[in-house]
Amino acid sequence: MLCDKYMRIYVKVTPRAGKNEVLKISEGEYRVKVTAPPEKGKANEAVIELLADYFDVPKSLVSIIGGKSTRVKLIEIG
């Protein structure tokens, strides 16, 4: 799903999960599970990589604009 323009979504992150996955909860709301620990930005980087893959965009177009140190994050794509 290639984005024509930017979009913002809310993501609830579960670090240290058993596997990496993206689950759509509702329009604009997702749950992302990553195996990376929430240390030194590792989980955030994993979230960016996973969402870039999910939305079929380069990692450079995915950024965390809110909640960098919390489980609920505001992500901008595009």
Coordinates of C-alpha atoms in Angstrom, one line a residue:
M1 CA 0.0 0.0 0.0
L2 CA 2.1 2.9 -1.3
C3 CA 1.2 6.2 0.3
D4 CA 0.3 9.0 -2.1
K5 CA 0.6 11.6 0.6
Y6 CA 1.4 11.5 4.3
M7 CA -0.8 9.9 6.9
R8 CA -0.6 9.7 10.7
I9 CA -1.4 6.6 12.7
Y10 CA -1.5 5.6 16.3
V11 CA 0.6 2.5 17.2
K12 CA 0.6 0.6 20.4
V13 CA 4.0 -1.2 20.6
T14 CA 4.7 -4.5 22.4
P15 CA 8.5 -4.8 22.7
R16 CA 10.2 -8.2 23.4
A17 CA 7.4 -10.0 21.7
G18 CA 7.7 -13.6 20.3
K19 CA 7.6 -12.3 16.7
N20 CA 7.5 -9.2 14.6
E21 CA 4.0 -8.3 13.4
V22 CA 1.6 -5.5 12.5
L23 CA -2.1 -5.8 13.3
K24 CA -4.7 -3.2 12.2
I25 CA -7.1 -2.5 15.0
S26 CA -9.1 0.2 13.3
E27 CA -8.7 3.0 10.8
G28 CA -5.6 4.9 11.9
E29 CA -4.8 2.6 14.8
Y30 CA -2.4 -0.4 14.8
R31 CA -0.7 -2.8 17.2
V32 CA 2.9 -3.5 16.4
K33 CA 4.8 -6.4 18.1
V34 CA 8.6 -6.4 17.9
T35 CA 11.2 -8.8 19.2
A36 CA 13.6 -5.9 20.0
P37 CA 14.0 -4.7 23.6
P38 CA 13.0 -1.1 24.5
E39 CA 16.6 -0.1 25.1
K40 CA 18.6 2.6 23.2
G41 CA 16.0 3.1 20.6
K42 CA 16.1 -0.6 19.4
A43 CA 12.4 -1.1 19.6
N44 CA 11.6 2.2 17.9
E45 CA 14.0 1.3 15.0
A46 CA 12.3 -2.1 14.7
V47 CA 8.9 -0.4 14.6
I48 CA 10.0 1.9 11.8
E49 CA 11.4 -1.0 9.8
L50 CA 8.3 -3.1 10.3
L51 CA 5.9 -0.3 9.3
A52 CA 8.0 0.7 6.3
D53 CA 7.7 -2.9 5.1
Y54 CA 4.0 -3.1 5.9
F55 CA 3.1 0.1 4.0
D56 CA 5.7 -0.6 1.3
V57 CA 7.6 2.7 1.7
P58 CA 11.2 3.5 2.4
K59 CA 12.2 3.7 6.1
S60 CA 13.1 7.4 5.5
L61 CA 9.3 8.1 5.1
V62 CA 8.4 6.6 8.5
S63 CA 9.0 8.8 11.6
I64 CA 7.9 8.7 15.2
I65 CA 6.5 12.2 15.9
G66 CA 5.0 11.5 19.3
G67 CA 5.6 9.0 22.1
K68 CA 9.2 8.0 21.5
S69 CA 9.6 6.8 25.0
T70 CA 6.1 5.4 25.5
R71 CA 4.3 2.3 24.2
V72 CA 1.6 4.4 22.3
K73 CA 3.2 6.3 19.5
L74 CA 2.1 8.7 16.8
I75 CA 3.7 7.8 13.5
E76 CA 3.8 9.8 10.3
I77 CA 4.2 8.0 7.1
G78 CA 4.9 9.8 3.8

